[in-house]
Amino acid sequence: MKKAFLILFVFTFCNQITFAQKETTIVTLKNDDKAPTINKNIYGHFAEHLGRCIYGGFFVGDTSKIPNTKGVRNDIIAALKELKIPNLRWPGGCFADTYHWKDGIGPQEQRPTIVNKWWGGTTEDNSFGTHDFLNMCELLETEPYLSGNVGSGTVQELADWVQYTNFSGKSPMSDLRKKNGRAEPWKVKFWGIGNEAWGCGGNMTAEYYAGEYRKFATFMSDWENTGGITRIASGSNSGDYNWTEVLMKNIPLNMLGGIGVHHYAVINWNKKGDGVDFTEEQYFKTMQSALKMEELVTKHGAIMDKYDPEKKVAMLVDEWGGWYEVEKGTNPGFLYQQNTMRDAVLAGATLNIFNNHADRVRMANLAQCVNVLQAVILTDKAKMITTPTYHVMKIYAVHQDAKLLPVSFQSPLYTVNGETLPAVSASASKDKNGAIHISLVNVDAKNKNKIEIDVKDLGVKNFTGTIITSAKLQDYNSFDTPNKIVPTAFKGFENKKGKLEITIPPFSVVVLEGK
């Protein structure tokens, strides 16, 4: 009798699994006049003095045979302009709280060296400094986001940096800027007051940092430029909700333009796993960590709402991405890792979370831009390739400054070893020209998913699609096969009387456009 019951249970359970896989996920989009605009700065990037991000990445020097503009690679500039990056964070990261900006101005041959104590113990010559970075941002047509030194710097040093970059009148710092060849100020808007103050930025308590922030912010002013500057507090380490609570409670809102959150998708900090040779179980664990972003944004946002119900203070997830062991044979302090379809899925699902929380999340910075962690660009001497993550951010760029269309649906589940995750991730927006864009991610590594979306009331009829997918989760673009993973036309959908019926393959990212 027990045996018969067990057979019946297994048969029923298997049938339920099969049925669940065949079920259609109904996604509802809403035209909501009160919905927020998806701030383009959610699609920001990060360039730290770390490994080969700056030296050997962005910057090769003006004597290099690699085509460059004042030492910055032309191919990287072109690729990032195509990506429409809205902002770029620099010089760190942990490096920011050891960086003294005056060491990086003036004639290059006269600049002192610095030992990068955080990343590999390398000696840098400060040949890439404030002018080089801000001029590069002008080439990129992107907003600079400067991280100020609070850990080992002074209030005067940071106040001087603001004056040096932003003040057009006569002052000691503007005179120095002009002496160094730049007549007009750059008008830098975004300023981070320290980085990871709870860790490499000084191992401070939340209460102590709140006091330091108030002191530094008091002396950072910009009376000339419209809107002044946006002062950004060093935010929490992932789920440290007390950090956010203390800062929101103890810093006056008129001194606080934004507050950060840092979260990396990591299997285990002591055993991160390989960037390419990973199992489905490791993929699942990575996505489990990545999708925790939904909880983090929601809970940090609830704390901010308590003190700032009008949502005047922005949440900035100014470090996010996947973190694995470095590629075999590379310097462990340089954090160089490959970029697979796992990273494409991770990026698409994370950006959907940010889009859907656009009322509070108004900036984010993928870590990092070139040759470090979940990079969008990798270089090998004169060679350059774009990664699957690059292509996700490229096809998602349609959401920048578009009006959010709130989505609602009950996701099917992706199950590995008895643990489950939502298999489907989605966000949608309507741009200024009336075009509708729907981003869909299938997190499931084995099963396709069927999705139905009613679009009758959206005022669009003709849809096209783009997909990023590959044969294996572990596939990546290499210097020998740089175009193994690129966006291609997606045909796996039909528009039946105003209802889109979509079949999305395993571990893939899709963007649909309706006009």
Coordinates of C-alpha atoms in Angstrom, one line a residue:
M1 CA 0.0 0.0 0.0
K2 CA 2.8 2.4 0.9
K3 CA 4.6 1.5 -2.4
A4 CA 1.4 2.2 -4.4
F5 CA 0.9 5.5 -2.6
L6 CA 4.6 6.5 -3.4
I7 CA 4.1 5.7 -7.1
L8 CA 0.9 7.7 -7.2
F9 CA 2.6 10.6 -5.5
V10 CA 5.6 10.6 -7.8
F11 CA 3.3 10.4 -10.9
T12 CA 1.2 13.2 -9.6
F13 CA 4.2 15.4 -8.7
C14 CA 5.9 14.8 -12.1
N15 CA 2.6 15.7 -13.8
Q16 CA 2.5 18.9 -11.8
I17 CA 6.0 19.8 -12.8
T18 CA 5.2 19.2 -16.5
F19 CA 2.0 21.2 -16.3
A20 CA 3.8 24.0 -14.5
Q21 CA 6.4 24.2 -17.3
K22 CA 3.7 24.4 -19.9
E23 CA 1.7 27.1 -18.1
T24 CA 1.6 30.5 -19.6
T25 CA 2.7 33.5 -17.5
I26 CA 0.2 36.3 -17.9
V27 CA 2.0 39.7 -17.7
T28 CA -0.1 42.8 -17.3
L29 CA 1.2 46.3 -18.3
K30 CA -0.4 49.4 -16.9
N31 CA -0.6 52.9 -18.4
D32 CA -0.2 54.9 -15.2
D33 CA 0.0 58.7 -15.3
K34 CA 1.6 58.7 -11.9
A35 CA 4.3 56.2 -12.8
P36 CA 7.9 57.5 -12.5
T37 CA 10.3 58.1 -15.3
I38 CA 13.2 55.6 -15.5
N39 CA 16.2 57.8 -14.8
K40 CA 18.8 57.3 -17.5
N41 CA 21.5 57.3 -14.7
I42 CA 20.3 53.8 -13.7
Y43 CA 22.5 52.7 -16.7
G44 CA 25.7 54.2 -15.2
H45 CA 29.2 52.7 -15.1
F46 CA 32.2 52.6 -12.8
A47 CA 35.9 53.1 -13.5
E48 CA 38.3 52.5 -10.6
H49 CA 42.0 52.5 -10.4
L50 CA 42.0 48.7 -10.2
G51 CA 43.8 46.2 -12.3
R52 CA 43.7 47.1 -16.0
C53 CA 40.6 49.3 -15.9
I54 CA 42.4 52.6 -16.2
Y55 CA 46.0 51.9 -17.2
G56 CA 46.0 49.4 -20.0
G57 CA 42.2 49.7 -20.3
F58 CA 40.8 53.2 -20.9
F59 CA 44.2 54.9 -20.9
V60 CA 47.2 53.8 -23.0
G61 CA 49.0 57.2 -23.1
D62 CA 49.4 59.5 -26.1
T63 CA 52.5 57.8 -27.4
S64 CA 50.8 54.5 -27.8
K65 CA 50.4 53.0 -31.3
I66 CA 46.8 52.1 -30.3
P67 CA 44.6 54.9 -31.8
N68 CA 43.8 57.3 -29.0
T69 CA 42.7 60.8 -28.1
K70 CA 45.0 62.3 -25.5
G71 CA 45.9 58.8 -24.3
V72 CA 42.3 57.4 -24.1
R73 CA 41.5 54.6 -26.5
N74 CA 39.3 55.6 -29.4
D75 CA 37.7 52.2 -29.7
I76 CA 36.6 52.2 -26.1
I77 CA 35.2 55.7 -26.5
A78 CA 33.2 54.6 -29.6
A79 CA 31.9 51.5 -27.9
L80 CA 30.7 53.4 -24.8
K81 CA 29.1 56.1 -26.8
E82 CA 27.1 53.5 -28.7
L83 CA 26.0 52.2 -25.3
K84 CA 24.8 55.7 -24.4
I85 CA 26.4 55.5 -20.9
P86 CA 24.8 58.4 -18.9
N87 CA 27.4 58.6 -16.1
L88 CA 30.8 57.3 -15.1
R89 CA 32.0 56.9 -11.5
W90 CA 35.7 57.5 -10.7
P91 CA 38.4 57.1 -9.1
G92 CA 36.9 54.4 -6.9
G93 CA 35.9 52.3 -5.0
C94 CA 38.3 51.7 -2.3
F95 CA 41.0 53.6 -4.2
A96 CA 39.0 56.8 -3.8
D97 CA 39.8 57.1 -0.1
T98 CA 43.6 56.9 -0.7
Y99 CA 43.5 59.2 -3.7
H100 CA 44.7 62.8 -3.4
W101 CA 43.5 64.7 -6.5
K102 CA 46.2 67.3 -6.5
D103 CA 48.8 64.5 -7.2
G104 CA 47.0 64.0 -10.6
I105 CA 47.1 67.5 -12.1
G106 CA 49.8 69.6 -13.8
P107 CA 52.6 68.3 -16.1
Q108 CA 52.6 64.5 -16.1
E109 CA 56.3 64.2 -15.6
Q110 CA 56.1 66.2 -12.3
R111 CA 53.3 64.1 -10.7
P112 CA 54.3 62.0 -7.8
T113 CA 53.7 58.2 -7.8
I114 CA 51.2 56.3 -5.6
V115 CA 51.1 52.7 -4.5
N116 CA 47.7 51.2 -5.0
K117 CA 47.5 49.5 -1.6
W118 CA 44.0 48.0 -2.3
W119 CA 44.5 46.4 -5.6
G120 CA 47.8 44.5 -6.2
G121 CA 50.2 46.9 -4.6
T122 CA 51.2 48.3 -7.9
T123 CA 52.9 51.7 -8.3
E124 CA 51.0 54.2 -10.4
D125 CA 52.4 57.4 -11.9
N126 CA 49.2 59.5 -11.6
S127 CA 49.4 60.1 -15.4
F128 CA 45.6 59.7 -15.5
G129 CA 44.1 62.4 -13.3
T130 CA 41.3 64.9 -13.0
H131 CA 41.8 66.6 -16.4
D132 CA 42.2 63.3 -18.1
F133 CA 39.0 61.8 -16.6
L134 CA 36.8 64.8 -17.0
N135 CA 38.0 65.5 -20.6
M136 CA 37.3 61.8 -21.3
C137 CA 33.7 62.2 -20.0
E138 CA 33.3 65.1 -22.4
L139 CA 34.4 62.8 -25.3
L140 CA 31.9 60.2 -24.0
E141 CA 29.2 62.8 -23.6
T142 CA 28.5 61.4 -20.1
E143 CA 28.2 62.9 -16.6
P144 CA 31.2 62.4 -14.3
Y145 CA 30.5 61.1 -10.8
L146 CA 33.5 61.9 -8.6
S147 CA 34.1 59.9 -5.4
G148 CA 35.8 62.2 -2.8
N149 CA 38.4 61.1 -0.3
V150 CA 37.0 61.0 3.2
G151 CA 39.0 58.2 4.7
S152 CA 42.5 59.7 4.4
G153 CA 41.6 63.2 3.0
T154 CA 40.5 66.4 4.5
V155 CA 37.5 68.7 4.3
Q156 CA 39.6 71.4 2.6
E157 CA 40.9 69.0 0.0
L158 CA 37.5 67.9 -1.1
A159 CA 36.1 71.5 -1.0
D160 CA 39.1 72.6 -3.2
W161 CA 38.3 69.8 -5.7
V162 CA 34.7 71.1 -6.1
Q163 CA 36.0 74.6 -6.6
Y164 CA 38.7 73.4 -9.1
T165 CA 36.2 71.6 -11.3
N166 CA 33.2 73.9 -11.0
F167 CA 34.0 77.5 -10.3
S168 CA 34.4 79.9 -13.2
G169 CA 35.2 83.1 -11.2
K170 CA 38.6 84.0 -9.8
S171 CA 39.8 81.8 -6.9
P172 CA 42.9 80.0 -6.0
M173 CA 41.6 76.7 -7.4
S174 CA 40.1 78.1 -10.6
D175 CA 43.3 80.0 -11.2
L176 CA 45.2 76.7 -10.7
R177 CA 42.9 75.0 -13.2
K178 CA 43.5 77.7 -15.8
K179 CA 47.2 77.4 -15.2
N180 CA 46.9 73.7 -16.0
G181 CA 45.3 74.4 -19.3
R182 CA 41.5 74.4 -18.7
A183 CA 39.8 77.8 -18.8
E184 CA 36.2 76.7 -18.4
P185 CA 35.0 74.6 -15.5
W186 CA 33.5 71.1 -16.1
K187 CA 30.5 71.7 -13.9
V188 CA 30.6 68.3 -12.2
K189 CA 27.2 67.5 -10.7
F190 CA 27.6 64.2 -8.8
W191 CA 29.9 64.0 -5.8
G192 CA 30.3 60.9 -3.6
I193 CA 31.4 61.8 0.0
G194 CA 33.6 58.8 0.7
N195 CA 33.2 55.2 -0.4
E196 CA 32.3 52.1 1.7
A197 CA 32.9 54.1 4.9
W198 CA 31.9 50.9 6.8
G199 CA 34.9 49.1 5.3
C200 CA 37.8 50.2 3.2
G201 CA 36.7 53.8 3.5
G202 CA 37.6 53.9 7.2
N203 CA 35.9 51.1 9.1
M204 CA 33.5 53.7 10.5
T205 CA 30.3 53.2 12.4
A206 CA 27.1 54.6 10.8
E207 CA 26.9 57.2 13.6
Y208 CA 30.4 58.4 13.1
Y209 CA 30.2 58.5 9.3
A210 CA 26.9 60.5 9.5
G211 CA 28.8 63.2 11.5
E212 CA 31.7 63.1 9.0
Y213 CA 29.3 63.4 6.1
R214 CA 27.6 66.4 7.6
K215 CA 31.0 68.1 8.1
F216 CA 32.3 67.4 4.6
A217 CA 28.9 68.3 2.9
T218 CA 28.8 71.6 4.8
F219 CA 31.9 72.9 3.0
M220 CA 31.0 71.5 -0.4
S221 CA 29.1 74.2 -2.2
D222 CA 28.4 75.3 -5.8
W223 CA 26.6 78.6 -6.1
E224 CA 27.2 79.1 -9.8
N225 CA 25.7 76.1 -11.6
T226 CA 22.0 75.5 -12.0
G227 CA 20.9 73.0 -9.4
G228 CA 24.2 73.0 -7.6
I229 CA 25.8 69.7 -6.8
T230 CA 24.3 66.4 -5.8
R231 CA 26.0 65.2 -2.6
I232 CA 25.9 61.4 -2.2
A233 CA 26.4 59.5 1.0
S234 CA 28.5 56.3 1.2
G235 CA 25.7 53.7 1.6
S236 CA 25.2 50.3 3.1
N237 CA 26.9 47.0 2.5
S238 CA 24.1 45.0 1.0
G239 CA 21.5 44.2 3.7
D240 CA 22.9 46.5 6.4
Y241 CA 19.6 48.3 7.0
N242 CA 20.8 50.0 10.2
W243 CA 23.3 51.9 8.1
T244 CA 20.5 53.4 6.0
E245 CA 18.4 54.1 9.1
V246 CA 21.1 56.0 10.9
L247 CA 22.1 58.1 7.9
M248 CA 18.5 59.0 7.0
K249 CA 17.8 59.9 10.7
N250 CA 20.9 61.9 11.4
I251 CA 21.6 63.8 8.1
P252 CA 19.3 66.7 7.2
L253 CA 17.5 65.9 3.9
N254 CA 18.6 69.3 2.5
M255 CA 22.2 68.1 2.8
L256 CA 21.5 64.7 1.2
G257 CA 21.1 64.3 -2.6
G258 CA 21.5 60.5 -2.6
I259 CA 22.4 57.5 -0.5
G260 CA 24.2 54.5 -1.9
V261 CA 23.8 50.7 -1.7
H262 CA 26.5 48.2 -2.7
H263 CA 25.6 44.6 -3.6
Y264 CA 27.5 42.0 -5.5
A265 CA 26.1 38.7 -6.7
V266 CA 28.5 36.2 -5.0
I267 CA 28.2 32.5 -4.5
N268 CA 30.4 32.6 -1.4
W269 CA 33.0 35.3 -0.5
N270 CA 35.5 32.6 0.5
K271 CA 34.9 30.4 -2.6
K272 CA 33.4 32.5 -5.4
G273 CA 33.6 30.0 -8.2
D274 CA 35.0 30.2 -11.7
G275 CA 33.8 32.8 -14.2
V276 CA 33.5 30.3 -17.0
D277 CA 33.7 26.7 -15.6
F278 CA 30.6 26.7 -13.4
T279 CA 27.8 24.3 -12.8
E280 CA 24.1 24.9 -13.0
E281 CA 24.0 24.8 -9.2
Q282 CA 26.6 27.6 -9.1
Y283 CA 24.6 29.5 -11.7
F284 CA 21.5 29.2 -9.5
K285 CA 23.4 30.4 -6.4
T286 CA 24.7 33.4 -8.4
M287 CA 21.2 34.3 -9.5
Q288 CA 19.9 33.8 -6.0
S289 CA 22.3 36.4 -4.8
A290 CA 21.6 38.7 -7.7
L291 CA 17.9 38.6 -7.3
K292 CA 18.2 39.5 -3.7
M293 CA 18.5 43.0 -5.1
E294 CA 14.7 43.1 -5.1
E295 CA 14.6 42.7 -1.4
L296 CA 17.4 45.1 -0.8
V297 CA 15.9 47.9 -2.8
T298 CA 12.5 47.4 -1.3
K299 CA 13.7 47.3 2.4
H300 CA 16.2 50.2 2.0
G301 CA 13.5 52.1 0.2
A302 CA 11.0 51.6 3.0
I303 CA 13.5 53.0 5.5
M304 CA 14.1 56.0 3.3
D305 CA 10.3 56.5 2.9
K306 CA 9.9 56.8 6.6
Y307 CA 12.2 59.9 6.7
D308 CA 11.6 61.1 3.1
P309 CA 8.0 60.3 2.1
E310 CA 8.3 62.6 -0.9
K311 CA 11.2 60.6 -2.2
K312 CA 13.5 63.6 -2.7
V313 CA 16.6 61.6 -1.8
A314 CA 17.7 59.2 -4.5
M315 CA 18.8 55.7 -3.9
L316 CA 22.0 54.9 -5.8
V317 CA 23.1 51.3 -6.3
D318 CA 26.5 52.6 -7.2
E319 CA 28.3 49.2 -7.2
W320 CA 26.6 46.0 -8.5
G321 CA 27.4 43.0 -10.6
G322 CA 28.7 39.4 -10.5
W323 CA 31.9 38.6 -8.7
Y324 CA 33.9 35.4 -9.3
E325 CA 37.4 34.1 -9.0
V326 CA 39.9 35.8 -11.3
E327 CA 40.8 34.2 -14.6
K328 CA 43.4 31.5 -14.2
G329 CA 46.9 32.9 -14.5
T330 CA 46.0 36.6 -13.9
N331 CA 46.9 38.8 -11.0
P332 CA 44.5 38.1 -8.1
G333 CA 44.5 41.8 -7.2
F334 CA 43.3 42.8 -10.6
L335 CA 39.9 41.1 -10.5
Y336 CA 39.9 40.2 -14.2
Q337 CA 37.1 37.7 -15.1
Q338 CA 35.3 36.5 -18.2
N339 CA 31.7 37.4 -19.0
T340 CA 29.3 34.6 -20.0
M341 CA 25.5 34.2 -20.6
R342 CA 25.2 34.0 -16.8
D343 CA 26.3 37.6 -16.7
A344 CA 23.8 38.6 -19.4
V345 CA 20.9 37.1 -17.5
L346 CA 22.2 38.7 -14.3
A347 CA 22.4 42.1 -15.9
G348 CA 18.9 41.9 -17.5
A349 CA 17.2 40.8 -14.3
T350 CA 19.0 43.4 -12.2
L351 CA 18.1 46.2 -14.6
N352 CA 14.5 45.1 -14.6
I353 CA 14.5 45.5 -10.8
F354 CA 16.0 49.0 -11.0
N355 CA 13.5 50.0 -13.7
N356 CA 10.5 48.8 -11.6
H357 CA 11.8 50.8 -8.6
A358 CA 12.5 53.9 -10.6
D359 CA 10.5 56.0 -8.0
R360 CA 13.5 55.7 -5.6
V361 CA 16.4 54.1 -7.6
R362 CA 17.7 57.0 -9.7
M363 CA 21.3 55.9 -10.3
A364 CA 23.3 52.7 -10.5
N365 CA 26.8 51.8 -11.5
L366 CA 27.8 48.5 -12.9
A367 CA 31.1 47.3 -11.5
Q368 CA 33.2 47.8 -13.6
C369 CA 33.5 49.2 -17.1
V370 CA 36.7 47.7 -18.5
N371 CA 38.7 44.6 -17.6
V372 CA 37.4 44.4 -14.0
L373 CA 34.6 42.2 -12.6
Q374 CA 31.4 42.2 -14.7
A375 CA 33.0 44.4 -17.4
V376 CA 31.2 45.5 -20.6
I377 CA 34.6 45.8 -22.4
L378 CA 37.7 43.6 -22.3
T379 CA 41.1 44.4 -23.9
D380 CA 44.2 42.5 -24.7
K381 CA 46.9 45.0 -25.9
A382 CA 45.4 46.4 -29.2
K383 CA 42.5 44.0 -29.2
M384 CA 39.1 45.0 -27.7
I385 CA 35.9 43.0 -27.4
T386 CA 32.4 43.7 -26.0
T387 CA 30.8 41.3 -23.6
P388 CA 27.3 39.8 -23.3
T389 CA 26.7 42.3 -20.5
Y390 CA 27.6 45.1 -22.9
H391 CA 24.9 43.9 -25.3
V392 CA 22.2 43.6 -22.6
M393 CA 22.9 47.2 -21.6
K394 CA 22.8 48.2 -25.2
I395 CA 19.4 46.8 -26.0
Y396 CA 18.1 48.0 -22.6
A397 CA 19.2 51.6 -23.3
V398 CA 15.7 52.2 -24.8
H399 CA 14.4 52.5 -21.2
Q400 CA 16.6 55.5 -20.4
D401 CA 14.4 58.5 -19.5
A402 CA 11.3 56.6 -20.6
K403 CA 8.1 56.4 -18.5
L404 CA 7.7 53.3 -16.5
L405 CA 4.8 51.0 -17.4
P406 CA 4.2 49.0 -14.1
V407 CA 4.1 45.3 -14.7
S408 CA 2.4 42.6 -12.6
F409 CA 2.5 38.8 -13.0
Q410 CA 3.0 35.6 -11.1
S411 CA 6.3 34.1 -12.2
P412 CA 6.8 30.4 -12.7
L413 CA 9.5 28.9 -10.6
Y414 CA 13.0 27.7 -11.5
T415 CA 14.0 24.9 -9.2
V416 CA 17.4 23.4 -8.4
N417 CA 18.1 21.0 -5.5
G418 CA 14.8 21.8 -3.9
E419 CA 15.4 25.6 -3.9
T420 CA 13.4 27.9 -6.1
L421 CA 13.7 31.3 -7.9
P422 CA 11.3 33.3 -10.0
A423 CA 12.0 32.1 -13.6
V424 CA 10.7 35.2 -15.4
S425 CA 11.8 38.8 -14.9
A426 CA 10.2 41.8 -16.7
S427 CA 10.0 45.5 -17.0
A428 CA 8.4 47.9 -19.5
S429 CA 8.4 51.6 -20.5
K430 CA 7.0 54.1 -22.9
D431 CA 9.4 56.6 -24.5
K432 CA 8.7 60.2 -25.5
N433 CA 7.8 59.1 -29.1
G434 CA 5.2 56.7 -27.8
A435 CA 7.1 53.5 -28.5
I436 CA 6.6 50.7 -26.0
H437 CA 9.6 48.5 -24.8
I438 CA 9.2 45.3 -22.9
S439 CA 12.3 43.6 -21.3
L440 CA 12.0 39.9 -20.5
V441 CA 14.5 37.6 -18.9
N442 CA 14.2 33.8 -18.6
V443 CA 16.4 32.9 -15.6
D444 CA 15.6 29.2 -16.0
A445 CA 18.7 27.3 -17.3
K446 CA 16.8 24.4 -18.8
N447 CA 13.2 25.3 -19.6
K448 CA 11.6 27.8 -22.0
N449 CA 8.8 29.9 -20.7
K450 CA 5.6 31.0 -22.4
I451 CA 4.4 34.5 -21.7
E452 CA 1.2 36.3 -22.7
I453 CA 0.9 40.1 -22.6
D454 CA -2.3 42.0 -23.4
V455 CA -1.3 45.1 -25.5
K456 CA -4.6 46.2 -26.8
D457 CA -4.8 49.3 -24.7
L458 CA -1.3 50.5 -25.3
G459 CA -1.9 52.1 -28.6
V460 CA 0.7 50.0 -30.5
K461 CA 0.3 47.2 -33.0
N462 CA 3.5 46.4 -34.7
F463 CA 6.2 44.6 -32.7
T464 CA 9.7 43.6 -33.3
G465 CA 12.1 41.8 -31.0
T466 CA 15.8 41.4 -30.1
I467 CA 17.3 38.5 -28.2
I468 CA 20.6 37.7 -26.5
T469 CA 21.1 34.0 -26.1
S470 CA 23.6 31.2 -26.9
A471 CA 23.9 27.4 -26.9
K472 CA 25.4 27.1 -23.4
L473 CA 25.3 29.2 -20.2
Q474 CA 29.0 29.1 -20.1
D475 CA 29.5 30.7 -23.6
Y476 CA 31.3 34.0 -23.9
N477 CA 33.0 36.3 -26.3
S478 CA 36.7 35.7 -26.6
F479 CA 39.4 37.6 -28.6
D480 CA 39.3 34.7 -31.1
T481 CA 35.5 34.7 -31.3
P482 CA 34.4 38.2 -30.4
N483 CA 30.9 37.9 -31.8
K484 CA 29.8 34.6 -30.4
I485 CA 27.1 36.3 -28.4
V486 CA 25.5 39.4 -30.0
P487 CA 21.9 40.7 -30.2
T488 CA 19.9 39.0 -33.0
A489 CA 16.3 39.3 -34.2
F490 CA 13.8 37.6 -32.0
K491 CA 10.9 35.9 -33.8
G492 CA 9.5 33.8 -31.0
F493 CA 6.3 35.7 -30.6
E494 CA 2.9 36.4 -32.2
N495 CA 0.4 39.2 -31.9
K496 CA -3.0 37.6 -31.8
K497 CA -5.8 40.2 -31.6
G498 CA -3.8 42.5 -29.2
K499 CA -2.3 39.7 -27.2
L500 CA 1.4 39.0 -27.5
E501 CA 2.1 35.3 -27.2
I502 CA 5.8 34.8 -26.5
T503 CA 8.1 31.8 -26.0
I504 CA 11.4 32.8 -24.5
P505 CA 14.3 30.2 -24.5
P506 CA 16.2 29.2 -21.4
F507 CA 18.8 31.7 -20.0
S508 CA 18.0 34.5 -22.5
V509 CA 17.2 38.2 -22.5
V510 CA 14.6 39.7 -24.9
V511 CA 13.5 43.2 -25.6
L512 CA 10.3 43.8 -27.6
E513 CA 9.5 47.1 -29.2
G514 CA 6.0 48.2 -30.1
K515 CA 5.1 51.2 -32.3

